[in-house]
PDB file of C-alpha atoms in Angstrom:
ATOM      1  CA  UNK V1493      69.718  24.612 134.255  1.00  0.00           C
ATOM      2  CA  UNK V1494      69.000  20.939 133.742  1.00  0.00           C
ATOM      3  CA  UNK V1495      69.994  18.830 136.779  1.00  0.00           C
ATOM      4  CA  UNK V1496      72.404  16.908 134.563  1.00  0.00           C
ATOM      5  CA  UNK V1497      74.088  20.170 133.585  1.00  0.00           C
ATOM      6  CA  UNK V1498      74.340  21.124 137.259  1.00  0.00           C
ATOM      7  CA  UNK V1499      76.157  17.878 137.991  1.00  0.00           C
ATOM      8  CA  UNK V1500      78.435  18.561 135.031  1.00  0.00           C
ATOM      9  CA  UNK V1501      79.625  21.999 136.197  1.00  0.00           C
ATOM     10  CA  UNK V1502      79.340  21.652 139.975  1.00  0.00           C
ATOM     11  CA  UNK V1503      81.641  18.808 140.920  1.00  0.00           C
ATOM     12  CA  UNK V1504      82.153  17.150 144.320  1.00  0.00           C
ATOM     13  CA  UNK V1505      84.698  19.788 145.330  1.00  0.00           C
ATOM     14  CA  UNK V1506      82.416  22.682 144.395  1.00  0.00           C
ATOM     15  CA  UNK V1507      79.227  21.540 146.128  1.00  0.00           C
ATOM     16  CA  UNK V1508      80.294  22.180 149.751  1.00  0.00           C
ATOM     17  CA  UNK V1509      81.566  25.651 148.804  1.00  0.00           C
ATOM     18  CA  UNK V1510      78.284  26.479 147.099  1.00  0.00           C
ATOM     19  CA  UNK V1511      76.193  25.298 150.029  1.00  0.00           C
ATOM     20  CA  UNK V1512      78.324  27.383 152.402  1.00  0.00           C
ATOM     21  CA  UNK V1513      77.386  30.550 150.510  1.00  0.00           C
ATOM     22  CA  UNK V1514      73.721  30.014 149.619  1.00  0.00           C
ATOM     23  CA  UNK V1515      70.421  29.309 151.264  1.00  0.00           C
ATOM     24  CA  UNK V1516      68.832  27.201 148.571  1.00  0.00           C
ATOM     25  CA  UNK V1517      65.229  28.066 147.748  1.00  0.00           C
ATOM     26  CA  UNK V1518      64.983  25.676 144.800  1.00  0.00           C
ATOM     27  CA  UNK V1519      66.909  22.560 143.856  1.00  0.00           C
ATOM     28  CA  UNK V1520      68.445  22.384 140.386  1.00  0.00           C
ATOM     29  CA  UNK V1521      65.579  22.356 137.909  1.00  0.00           C
ATOM     30  CA  UNK V1522      65.295  22.299 134.138  1.00  0.00           C
ATOM     31  CA  UNK V1523      63.962  25.250 132.168  1.00  0.00           C
ATOM     32  CA  UNK V1524      60.770  23.293 131.517  1.00  0.00           C
ATOM     33  CA  UNK V1525      60.199  22.665 135.228  1.00  0.00           C
ATOM     34  CA  UNK V1526      60.838  26.296 136.085  1.00  0.00           C
ATOM     35  CA  UNK V1527      58.482  27.590 133.411  1.00  0.00           C
ATOM     36  CA  UNK V1528      55.790  25.244 134.710  1.00  0.00           C
ATOM     37  CA  UNK V1529      56.311  26.569 138.241  1.00  0.00           C
ATOM     38  CA  UNK V1530      57.909  30.033 138.008  1.00  0.00           C
ATOM     39  CA  UNK V1531      56.891  30.787 141.599  1.00  0.00           C
ATOM     40  CA  UNK V1532      60.115  28.996 142.554  1.00  0.00           C
ATOM     41  CA  UNK V1533      61.810  32.329 141.816  1.00  0.00           C
ATOM     42  CA  UNK V1534      59.720  34.392 144.244  1.00  0.00           C
ATOM     43  CA  UNK V1535      62.329  34.466 147.018  1.00  0.00           C
ATOM     44  CA  UNK V1536      65.454  34.134 144.887  1.00  0.00           C
ATOM     45  CA  UNK V1537      68.045  36.890 145.154  1.00  0.00           C
ATOM     46  CA  UNK V1538      70.499  35.117 142.863  1.00  0.00           C
ATOM     47  CA  UNK V1539      70.149  32.461 140.200  1.00  0.00           C
ATOM     48  CA  UNK V1540      72.809  30.045 139.072  1.00  0.00           C
ATOM     49  CA  UNK V1541      72.242  29.156 135.447  1.00  0.00           C
ATOM     50  CA  UNK V1542      73.917  27.038 132.810  1.00  0.00           C
ATOM     51  CA  UNK V1543      73.312  25.097 129.619  1.00  0.00           C
ATOM     52  CA  UNK V1544      69.604  24.839 128.890  1.00  0.00           C
ATOM     53  CA  UNK V1545      68.582  27.790 131.073  1.00  0.00           C
ATOM     54  CA  UNK V1546      65.382  29.660 130.180  1.00  0.00           C
ATOM     55  CA  UNK V1547      65.297  33.174 128.822  1.00  0.00           C
ATOM     56  CA  UNK V1548      64.746  35.800 131.496  1.00  0.00           C
ATOM     57  CA  UNK V1549      62.045  37.683 129.644  1.00  0.00           C
ATOM     58  CA  UNK V1550      59.400  39.995 131.078  1.00  0.00           C
ATOM     59  CA  UNK V1551      56.998  37.156 131.891  1.00  0.00           C
ATOM     60  CA  UNK V1552      59.570  35.166 133.837  1.00  0.00           C
ATOM     61  CA  UNK V1553      60.957  38.213 135.607  1.00  0.00           C
ATOM     62  CA  UNK V1554      57.546  39.103 137.038  1.00  0.00           C
ATOM     63  CA  UNK V1555      57.930  35.975 139.172  1.00  0.00           C
ATOM     64  CA  UNK V1556      61.390  37.032 140.388  1.00  0.00           C
ATOM     65  CA  UNK V1557      60.871  40.377 142.167  1.00  0.00           C
ATOM     66  CA  UNK V1558      63.948  39.980 144.402  1.00  0.00           C
ATOM     67  CA  UNK V1559      66.393  38.792 141.757  1.00  0.00           C
ATOM     68  CA  UNK V1560      69.621  40.815 141.926  1.00  0.00           C
ATOM     69  CA  UNK V1561      72.189  38.743 140.062  1.00  0.00           C
ATOM     70  CA  UNK V1562      72.628  35.780 137.729  1.00  0.00           C
ATOM     71  CA  UNK V1563      75.758  33.627 137.678  1.00  0.00           C
ATOM     72  CA  UNK V1564      75.967  31.769 134.383  1.00  0.00           C
ATOM     73  CA  UNK V1565      78.125  28.640 134.470  1.00  0.00           C
ATOM     74  CA  UNK V1566      78.520  28.627 130.683  1.00  0.00           C
ATOM     75  CA  UNK V1567      79.927  30.972 128.066  1.00  0.00           C
ATOM     76  CA  UNK V1568      77.379  32.865 126.004  1.00  0.00           C
ATOM     77  CA  UNK V1569      74.615  34.716 127.843  1.00  0.00           C
ATOM     78  CA  UNK V1570      72.801  35.621 124.629  1.00  0.00           C
ATOM     79  CA  UNK V1571      70.112  32.895 124.941  1.00  0.00           C
ATOM     80  CA  UNK V1572      69.065  33.895 128.471  1.00  0.00           C
ATOM     81  CA  UNK V1573      69.015  37.699 128.585  1.00  0.00           C
ATOM     82  CA  UNK V1574      66.357  40.049 127.237  1.00  0.00           C
ATOM     83  CA  UNK V1575      65.737  43.781 127.070  1.00  0.00           C
ATOM     84  CA  UNK V1576      63.553  43.406 130.157  1.00  0.00           C
ATOM     85  CA  UNK V1577      66.463  41.778 131.973  1.00  0.00           C
ATOM     86  CA  UNK V1578      68.800  44.677 131.221  1.00  0.00           C
ATOM     87  CA  UNK V1579      66.097  47.224 132.039  1.00  0.00           C
ATOM     88  CA  UNK V1580      65.740  45.689 135.506  1.00  0.00           C
ATOM     89  CA  UNK V1581      69.417  46.346 136.196  1.00  0.00           C
ATOM     90  CA  UNK V1582      70.127  42.749 137.196  1.00  0.00           C
ATOM     91  CA  UNK V1583      73.827  41.886 137.329  1.00  0.00           C
ATOM     92  CA  UNK V1584      75.059  38.939 135.304  1.00  0.00           C
ATOM     93  CA  UNK V1585      78.412  37.184 135.327  1.00  0.00           C
ATOM     94  CA  UNK V1586      79.488  34.538 132.858  1.00  0.00           C
ATOM     95  CA  UNK V1587      82.080  31.766 132.959  1.00  0.00           C
ATOM     96  CA  UNK V1588      83.151  32.711 129.426  1.00  0.00           C
ATOM     97  CA  UNK V1589      86.726  33.339 130.607  1.00  0.00           C
ATOM     98  CA  UNK V1590      86.905  29.880 132.171  1.00  0.00           C
ATOM     99  CA  UNK V1591      85.401  28.320 129.062  1.00  0.00           C
ATOM    100  CA  UNK V1592      87.939  30.199 126.950  1.00  0.00           C
ATOM    101  CA  UNK V1593      90.853  28.310 128.494  1.00  0.00           C
ATOM    102  CA  UNK V1594      90.287  24.873 126.901  1.00  0.00           C
ATOM    103  CA  UNK V1595      89.440  26.513 123.579  1.00  0.00           C
ATOM    104  CA  UNK V1596      92.725  28.431 123.652  1.00  0.00           C
ATOM    105  CA  UNK V1597      94.546  25.212 124.571  1.00  0.00           C
ATOM    106  CA  UNK V1598      92.890  23.417 121.655  1.00  0.00           C
ATOM    107  CA  UNK V1599      93.915  26.207 119.277  1.00  0.00           C
ATOM    108  CA  UNK V1600      97.469  26.232 120.624  1.00  0.00           C
ATOM    109  CA  UNK V1601      97.790  22.536 119.834  1.00  0.00           C
ATOM    110  CA  UNK V1602      96.352  23.036 116.347  1.00  0.00           C
ATOM    111  CA  UNK V1603      98.692  25.942 115.577  1.00  0.00           C
ATOM    112  CA  UNK V1604     101.719  23.704 115.954  1.00  0.00           C
ATOM    113  CA  UNK V1605     100.100  20.705 114.271  1.00  0.00           C
ATOM    114  CA  UNK V1606      99.248  22.856 111.256  1.00  0.00           C
ATOM    115  CA  UNK V1607     102.673  24.486 111.090  1.00  0.00           C
ATOM    116  CA  UNK V1608     104.154  21.005 110.919  1.00  0.00           C
ATOM    117  CA  UNK V1609     101.527  20.142 108.276  1.00  0.00           C
ATOM    118  CA  UNK V1610     100.791  17.187 110.535  1.00  0.00           C
ATOM    119  CA  UNK V1611      97.507  16.113 108.982  1.00  0.00           C
ATOM    120  CA  UNK V1612      98.613  16.093 105.341  1.00  0.00           C
ATOM    121  CA  UNK V1613     101.990  14.505 106.044  1.00  0.00           C
ATOM    122  CA  UNK V1614     100.416  11.875 108.282  1.00  0.00           C
ATOM    123  CA  UNK V1615      98.044  10.848 105.495  1.00  0.00           C
ATOM    124  CA  UNK V1616     100.871  10.738 102.952  1.00  0.00           C
ATOM    125  CA  UNK V1617     103.022   8.639 105.266  1.00  0.00           C
ATOM    126  CA  UNK V1618     100.206   6.183 105.900  1.00  0.00           C
ATOM    127  CA  UNK V1619      99.299   5.869 102.218  1.00  0.00           C
ATOM    128  CA  UNK V1620     102.878   5.552 100.939  1.00  0.00           C
ATOM    129  CA  UNK V1621     104.163   3.394 103.825  1.00  0.00           C
ATOM    130  CA  UNK V1622     107.334   5.430 103.411  1.00  0.00           C
ATOM    131  CA  UNK V1623     108.653   8.873 104.325  1.00  0.00           C
ATOM    132  CA  UNK V1624     107.346  11.477 101.857  1.00  0.00           C
ATOM    133  CA  UNK V1625     110.218  12.613  99.665  1.00  0.00           C
ATOM    134  CA  UNK V1626     108.655  16.066  99.378  1.00  0.00           C
ATOM    135  CA  UNK V1627     109.370  16.920 103.037  1.00  0.00           C
ATOM    136  CA  UNK V1628     112.581  18.656 102.002  1.00  0.00           C
ATOM    137  CA  UNK V1629     110.730  20.727  99.411  1.00  0.00           C
ATOM    138  CA  UNK V1630     108.732  22.758 101.906  1.00  0.00           C
ATOM    139  CA  UNK V1631     105.836  20.410 102.600  1.00  0.00           C
ATOM    140  CA  UNK V1632     106.221  21.280 106.280  1.00  0.00           C
ATOM    141  CA  UNK V1633     106.677  25.024 106.841  1.00  0.00           C
ATOM    142  CA  UNK V1634     107.803  24.518 110.443  1.00  0.00           C
ATOM    143  CA  UNK V1635     107.072  26.655 113.493  1.00  0.00           C
ATOM    144  CA  UNK V1636     110.057  28.979 113.696  1.00  0.00           C
ATOM    145  CA  UNK V1637     109.530  32.725 113.242  1.00  0.00           C
ATOM    146  CA  UNK V1638     106.228  32.162 111.463  1.00  0.00           C
ATOM    147  CA  UNK V1639     103.192  34.419 111.645  1.00  0.00           C
ATOM    148  CA  UNK V1640      99.980  33.454 113.420  1.00  0.00           C
ATOM    149  CA  UNK V1641      96.885  35.486 112.592  1.00  0.00           C
ATOM    150  CA  UNK V1642      93.971  35.956 114.968  1.00  0.00           C
ATOM    151  CA  UNK V1643      90.593  37.124 113.703  1.00  0.00           C
ATOM    152  CA  UNK V1644      88.999  39.039 116.601  1.00  0.00           C
ATOM    153  CA  UNK V1645      90.674  39.505 119.967  1.00  0.00           C
ATOM    154  CA  UNK V1646      88.240  38.482 122.674  1.00  0.00           C
ATOM    155  CA  UNK V1647      88.698  36.205 125.687  1.00  0.00           C
ATOM    156  CA  UNK V1648      89.872  33.148 123.772  1.00  0.00           C
ATOM    157  CA  UNK V1649      92.218  34.961 121.411  1.00  0.00           C
ATOM    158  CA  UNK V1650      93.802  36.848 124.321  1.00  0.00           C
ATOM    159  CA  UNK V1651      94.464  33.627 126.188  1.00  0.00           C
ATOM    160  CA  UNK V1652      95.826  32.018 123.034  1.00  0.00           C
ATOM    161  CA  UNK V1653      98.134  34.975 122.504  1.00  0.00           C
ATOM    162  CA  UNK V1654      99.546  34.493 126.028  1.00  0.00           C
ATOM    163  CA  UNK V1655     100.043  30.775 125.402  1.00  0.00           C
ATOM    164  CA  UNK V1656     101.939  31.599 122.199  1.00  0.00           C
ATOM    165  CA  UNK V1657     104.177  34.137 123.941  1.00  0.00           C
ATOM    166  CA  UNK V1658     107.044  31.745 124.882  1.00  0.00           C
ATOM    167  CA  UNK V1659     107.372  30.625 121.264  1.00  0.00           C
ATOM    168  CA  UNK V1660     109.324  32.323 118.503  1.00  0.00           C
ATOM    169  CA  UNK V1661     106.285  33.423 116.514  1.00  0.00           C
ATOM    170  CA  UNK V1662     104.797  36.719 115.381  1.00  0.00           C
ATOM    171  CA  UNK V1663     101.135  37.328 116.227  1.00  0.00           C
ATOM    172  CA  UNK V1664      98.954  39.645 114.155  1.00  0.00           C
ATOM    173  CA  UNK V1665      95.324  40.527 114.846  1.00  0.00           C
ATOM    174  CA  UNK V1666      92.342  41.792 112.927  1.00  0.00           C
ATOM    175  CA  UNK V1667      89.755  43.300 115.244  1.00  0.00           C
ATOM    176  CA  UNK V1668      87.994  46.585 114.417  1.00  0.00           C
ATOM    177  CA  UNK V1669      87.138  47.055 118.111  1.00  0.00           C
ATOM    178  CA  UNK V1670      90.708  46.644 119.391  1.00  0.00           C
ATOM    179  CA  UNK V1671      92.203  49.942 120.496  1.00  0.00           C
ATOM    180  CA  UNK V1672      95.819  50.771 119.773  1.00  0.00           C
ATOM    181  CA  UNK V1673      96.913  50.843 123.412  1.00  0.00           C
ATOM    182  CA  UNK V1674      95.318  47.426 123.968  1.00  0.00           C
ATOM    183  CA  UNK V1675      97.235  45.990 121.016  1.00  0.00           C
ATOM    184  CA  UNK V1676     100.504  47.411 122.359  1.00  0.00           C
ATOM    185  CA  UNK V1677      99.837  45.962 125.802  1.00  0.00           C
ATOM    186  CA  UNK V1678      99.143  42.509 124.314  1.00  0.00           C
ATOM    187  CA  UNK V1679     102.189  42.805 122.007  1.00  0.00           C
ATOM    188  CA  UNK V1680     100.231  42.125 118.837  1.00  0.00           C
ATOM    189  CA  UNK V1681     100.350  43.844 115.464  1.00  0.00           C
ATOM    190  CA  UNK V1682      97.054  45.138 114.117  1.00  0.00           C
ATOM    191  CA  UNK V1683      96.560  44.493 110.420  1.00  0.00           C
ATOM    192  CA  UNK V1684      93.698  44.250 107.953  1.00  0.00           C
ATOM    193  CA  UNK V1685      91.677  41.072 107.546  1.00  0.00           C
ATOM    194  CA  UNK V1686      93.203  40.673 104.098  1.00  0.00           C
ATOM    195  CA  UNK V1687      96.733  40.867 105.505  1.00  0.00           C
ATOM    196  CA  UNK V1688      95.945  38.331 108.226  1.00  0.00           C
ATOM    197  CA  UNK V1689      95.072  35.742 105.591  1.00  0.00           C
ATOM    198  CA  UNK V1690      97.677  36.669 102.992  1.00  0.00           C
ATOM    199  CA  UNK V1691     100.633  36.569 105.404  1.00  0.00           C
ATOM    200  CA  UNK V1692      99.811  34.122 108.231  1.00  0.00           C
ATOM    201  CA  UNK V1693     100.908  30.498 108.219  1.00  0.00           C
ATOM    202  CA  UNK V1694      98.005  29.718 110.536  1.00  0.00           C
ATOM    203  CA  UNK V1695      94.824  31.758 110.980  1.00  0.00           C
ATOM    204  CA  UNK V1696      92.629  31.159 114.030  1.00  0.00           C
ATOM    205  CA  UNK V1697      89.080  32.546 113.964  1.00  0.00           C
ATOM    206  CA  UNK V1698      87.556  33.876 117.192  1.00  0.00           C
ATOM    207  CA  UNK V1699      84.763  36.069 115.851  1.00  0.00           C
ATOM    208  CA  UNK V1700      81.307  36.067 117.471  1.00  0.00           C
ATOM    209  CA  UNK V1701      78.325  35.329 115.276  1.00  0.00           C
ATOM    210  CA  UNK V1702      76.378  38.514 114.630  1.00  0.00           C
ATOM    211  CA  UNK V1703      74.484  39.721 111.555  1.00  0.00           C
ATOM    212  CA  UNK V1704      77.568  41.782 110.660  1.00  0.00           C
ATOM    213  CA  UNK V1705      79.984  38.834 110.837  1.00  0.00           C
ATOM    214  CA  UNK V1706      77.974  36.197 108.939  1.00  0.00           C
ATOM    215  CA  UNK V1707      80.079  35.083 105.991  1.00  0.00           C
ATOM    216  CA  UNK V1708      82.972  37.329 107.058  1.00  0.00           C
ATOM    217  CA  UNK V1709      85.500  34.673 106.024  1.00  0.00           C
ATOM    218  CA  UNK V1710      85.045  34.049 102.320  1.00  0.00           C
ATOM    219  CA  UNK V1711      86.640  32.190  99.437  1.00  0.00           C
ATOM    220  CA  UNK V1712      89.057  34.899  98.288  1.00  0.00           C
ATOM    221  CA  UNK V1713      90.569  35.309 101.753  1.00  0.00           C
ATOM    222  CA  UNK V1714      91.308  31.591 101.990  1.00  0.00           C
ATOM    223  CA  UNK V1715      92.713  31.445  98.455  1.00  0.00           C
ATOM    224  CA  UNK V1716      95.174  34.213  99.413  1.00  0.00           C
ATOM    225  CA  UNK V1717      96.785  32.154 102.196  1.00  0.00           C
ATOM    226  CA  UNK V1718     100.467  31.111 101.958  1.00  0.00           C
ATOM    227  CA  UNK V1719     101.384  27.664 100.721  1.00  0.00           C
ATOM    228  CA  UNK V1720     100.622  24.834 103.183  1.00  0.00           C
ATOM    229  CA  UNK V1721      98.846  27.265 105.517  1.00  0.00           C
ATOM    230  CA  UNK V1722      96.190  26.242 108.006  1.00  0.00           C
ATOM    231  CA  UNK V1723      92.841  27.602 109.183  1.00  0.00           C
ATOM    232  CA  UNK V1724      91.246  26.988 112.589  1.00  0.00           C
ATOM    233  CA  UNK V1725      87.625  27.807 113.407  1.00  0.00           C
ATOM    234  CA  UNK V1726      86.490  27.270 116.997  1.00  0.00           C
ATOM    235  CA  UNK V1727      84.221  30.330 117.007  1.00  0.00           C
ATOM    236  CA  UNK V1728      80.941  30.028 115.097  1.00  0.00           C
ATOM    237  CA  UNK V1729      80.269  28.258 111.837  1.00  0.00           C
ATOM    238  CA  UNK V1730      78.229  31.110 110.372  1.00  0.00           C
ATOM    239  CA  UNK V1731      81.296  33.375 110.372  1.00  0.00           C
ATOM    240  CA  UNK V1732      82.667  31.287 107.493  1.00  0.00           C
ATOM    241  CA  UNK V1733      80.906  31.161 104.129  1.00  0.00           C
ATOM    242  CA  UNK V1734      80.665  27.376 103.733  1.00  0.00           C
ATOM    243  CA  UNK V1735      80.303  27.182  99.957  1.00  0.00           C
ATOM    244  CA  UNK V1736      83.244  29.535  99.574  1.00  0.00           C
ATOM    245  CA  UNK V1737      85.531  27.585 101.891  1.00  0.00           C
ATOM    246  CA  UNK V1738      84.661  24.362 100.076  1.00  0.00           C
ATOM    247  CA  UNK V1739      85.583  25.862  96.713  1.00  0.00           C
ATOM    248  CA  UNK V1740      88.794  27.382  98.092  1.00  0.00           C
ATOM    249  CA  UNK V1741      89.967  24.176  99.739  1.00  0.00           C
ATOM    250  CA  UNK V1742      89.242  22.212  96.566  1.00  0.00           C
ATOM    251  CA  UNK V1743      91.308  24.687  94.553  1.00  0.00           C
ATOM    252  CA  UNK V1744      94.071  24.716  97.186  1.00  0.00           C
ATOM    253  CA  UNK V1745      94.609  21.128  98.397  1.00  0.00           C
ATOM    254  CA  UNK V1746      97.841  22.283 100.081  1.00  0.00           C
ATOM    255  CA  UNK V1747      95.750  24.149 102.680  1.00  0.00           C
ATOM    256  CA  UNK V1748      94.255  22.473 105.748  1.00  0.00           C
ATOM    257  CA  UNK V1749      91.177  23.576 107.702  1.00  0.00           C
ATOM    258  CA  UNK V1750      90.388  22.417 111.245  1.00  0.00           C
ATOM    259  CA  UNK V1751      86.696  23.129 111.777  1.00  0.00           C
ATOM    260  CA  UNK V1752      85.337  22.547 115.264  1.00  0.00           C
ATOM    261  CA  UNK V1753      82.189  24.478 114.356  1.00  0.00           C
ATOM    262  CA  UNK V1754      80.094  24.591 111.185  1.00  0.00           C
ATOM    263  CA  UNK V1755      76.812  26.031 109.995  1.00  0.00           C
ATOM    264  CA  UNK V1756      74.680  23.995 110.282  1.00  0.00           C
ATOM    265  CA  UNK V1757      76.197  21.910 113.047  1.00  0.00           C
ATOM    266  CA  UNK V1758      76.847  19.151 112.221  1.00  0.00           C
ATOM    267  CA  UNK V1759      77.157  19.749 108.466  1.00  0.00           C
ATOM    268  CA  UNK V1760      74.464  18.306 106.251  1.00  0.00           C
ATOM    269  CA  UNK V1761      75.035  14.640 105.464  1.00  0.00           C
ATOM    270  CA  UNK V1762      75.613  15.627 101.826  1.00  0.00           C
ATOM    271  CA  UNK V1763      78.187  18.319 102.618  1.00  0.00           C
ATOM    272  CA  UNK V1764      81.565  17.830 100.885  1.00  0.00           C
ATOM    273  CA  UNK V1765      83.239  18.821 104.157  1.00  0.00           C
ATOM    274  CA  UNK V1766      82.813  15.231 105.382  1.00  0.00           C
ATOM    275  CA  UNK V1767      84.958  13.755 102.628  1.00  0.00           C
ATOM    276  CA  UNK V1768      87.535  16.441 101.827  1.00  0.00           C
ATOM    277  CA  UNK V1769      91.047  15.222 102.606  1.00  0.00           C
ATOM    278  CA  UNK V1770      92.229  18.654 103.759  1.00  0.00           C
ATOM    279  CA  UNK V1771      89.343  19.275 106.195  1.00  0.00           C
ATOM    280  CA  UNK V1772      89.432  18.076 109.803  1.00  0.00           C
ATOM    281  CA  UNK V1773      85.976  18.129 111.403  1.00  0.00           C
ATOM    282  CA  UNK V1774      85.470  17.883 115.160  1.00  0.00           C
ATOM    283  CA  UNK V1775      82.066  18.063 116.909  1.00  0.00           C
ATOM    284  CA  UNK V1776      82.411  21.318 118.886  1.00  0.00           C
ATOM    285  CA  UNK V1777      84.838  19.810 121.403  1.00  0.00           C
ATOM    286  CA  UNK V1778      87.236  22.742 121.820  1.00  0.00           C
ATOM    287  CA  UNK V1779      85.166  24.159 124.687  1.00  0.00           C
ATOM    288  CA  UNK V1780      84.891  22.657 128.139  1.00  0.00           C
ATOM    289  CA  UNK V1781      84.252  18.925 128.212  1.00  0.00           C
ATOM    290  CA  UNK V1782      84.475  16.347 130.996  1.00  0.00           C
ATOM    291  CA  UNK V1783      86.148  17.530 134.166  1.00  0.00           C
ATOM    292  CA  UNK V1784      87.062  20.822 132.460  1.00  0.00           C
ATOM    293  CA  UNK V1785      83.456  21.867 133.089  1.00  0.00           C
ATOM    294  CA  UNK V1786      84.163  22.084 136.829  1.00  0.00           C
ATOM    295  CA  UNK V1787      86.299  25.140 136.039  1.00  0.00           C
ATOM    296  CA  UNK V1788      83.124  26.939 134.926  1.00  0.00           C
ATOM    297  CA  UNK V1789      81.290  26.179 138.142  1.00  0.00           C
ATOM    298  CA  UNK V1790      84.294  27.126 140.263  1.00  0.00           C
ATOM    299  CA  UNK V1791      84.677  30.477 138.540  1.00  0.00           C
ATOM    300  CA  UNK V1792      81.037  31.357 139.202  1.00  0.00           C
ATOM    301  CA  UNK V1793      81.287  30.211 142.821  1.00  0.00           C
ATOM    302  CA  UNK V1794      84.253  32.559 143.242  1.00  0.00           C
ATOM    303  CA  UNK V1795      82.215  35.300 141.599  1.00  0.00           C
ATOM    304  CA  UNK V1796      79.224  34.588 143.855  1.00  0.00           C
ATOM    305  CA  UNK V1797      81.482  34.807 146.902  1.00  0.00           C
ATOM    306  CA  UNK V1798      82.590  38.289 145.810  1.00  0.00           C
ATOM    307  CA  UNK V1799      78.972  39.321 145.303  1.00  0.00           C
ATOM    308  CA  UNK V1800      78.004  38.196 148.797  1.00  0.00           C
ATOM    309  CA  UNK V1801      80.949  40.123 150.264  1.00  0.00           C
ATOM    310  CA  UNK V1802      80.086  43.259 148.330  1.00  0.00           C
ATOM    311  CA  UNK V1803      83.252  43.121 146.231  1.00  0.00           C
ATOM    312  CA  UNK V1804      83.439  44.106 142.545  1.00  0.00           C
ATOM    313  CA  UNK V1805      82.636  41.252 140.197  1.00  0.00           C
ATOM    314  CA  UNK V1806      85.434  40.158 137.869  1.00  0.00           C
ATOM    315  CA  UNK V1807      83.359  38.552 135.139  1.00  0.00           C
ATOM    316  CA  UNK V1808      80.255  40.716 134.954  1.00  0.00           C
ATOM    317  CA  UNK V1809      78.874  41.576 131.533  1.00  0.00           C
ATOM    318  CA  UNK V1810      77.258  44.866 130.615  1.00  0.00           C
ATOM    319  CA  UNK V1811      74.487  45.359 128.124  1.00  0.00           C
ATOM    320  CA  UNK V1812      76.934  47.022 125.729  1.00  0.00           C
ATOM    321  CA  UNK V1813      79.559  44.275 125.998  1.00  0.00           C
ATOM    322  CA  UNK V1814      76.942  41.582 125.498  1.00  0.00           C
ATOM    323  CA  UNK V1815      76.187  42.948 122.037  1.00  0.00           C
ATOM    324  CA  UNK V1816      79.759  42.192 120.922  1.00  0.00           C
ATOM    325  CA  UNK V1817      79.976  38.700 122.402  1.00  0.00           C
ATOM    326  CA  UNK V1818      79.198  35.291 120.957  1.00  0.00           C
TER     327      UNK V1818
END
């Protein structure tokens, strides 16, 4: 990874622990430096990667004959693995679970903000310089015994579900890959995608971007949402059909969308999303930022320690699982 990324994920507390485990054969280098001098990998048994890592394709792997495992201090491994990587049988662990925590925390906060209709009421209060008289007419649905809908039930959604557990809310899930016994264990109700949108006061999207999921969330789903409902997308922008969501939110100004991701990202300068009163745009900040990034490095150091001791890895990713991940 880039040396700056290394400093971002390996903090002062993590560096001594890392040095105690490894004999370093190469200092932190960028992808460009490594591709210029791939012989750096000749003696490497493990590689610690992160944001900006190169793709381990056949050409690069020929220079890494001893490589046994990769510990990725970021979430998605999609940019760095290849068919040649899987064919070599190299183990890979990802800090996706650690990166899921701040995203789930972000979504938790937004669930309650949206159930209070915080954004719309705040704007009304500021503009009127007085308490909106419509508060008593259901402008704020409130957060008691409401339904929260989760689209897909991966790492982030599972953590969010646990964070929601102490609250008096019902949680429903749409995920075609979720098995019935898993849903029972997580205490969630499996419903159709249409029911998630038609019955949930807040819908939080956690779907990976794959050819099958592009445009999964469309205009008619959003138009079916209850009055003063809210939508959260911290997953991938391509999962939502942008033109459709724009039309739906224009037709339904009572709805609010919190979009931490878009497609493209950021939106085009001419996109109506920038100026719509019921759209909150944030620049992909739900994931790890600042000192939160140290959690990613720490998780992979813990994973590396298990590898060295011959213990089962807790965050390893198989070829099959990788195909379903973001």
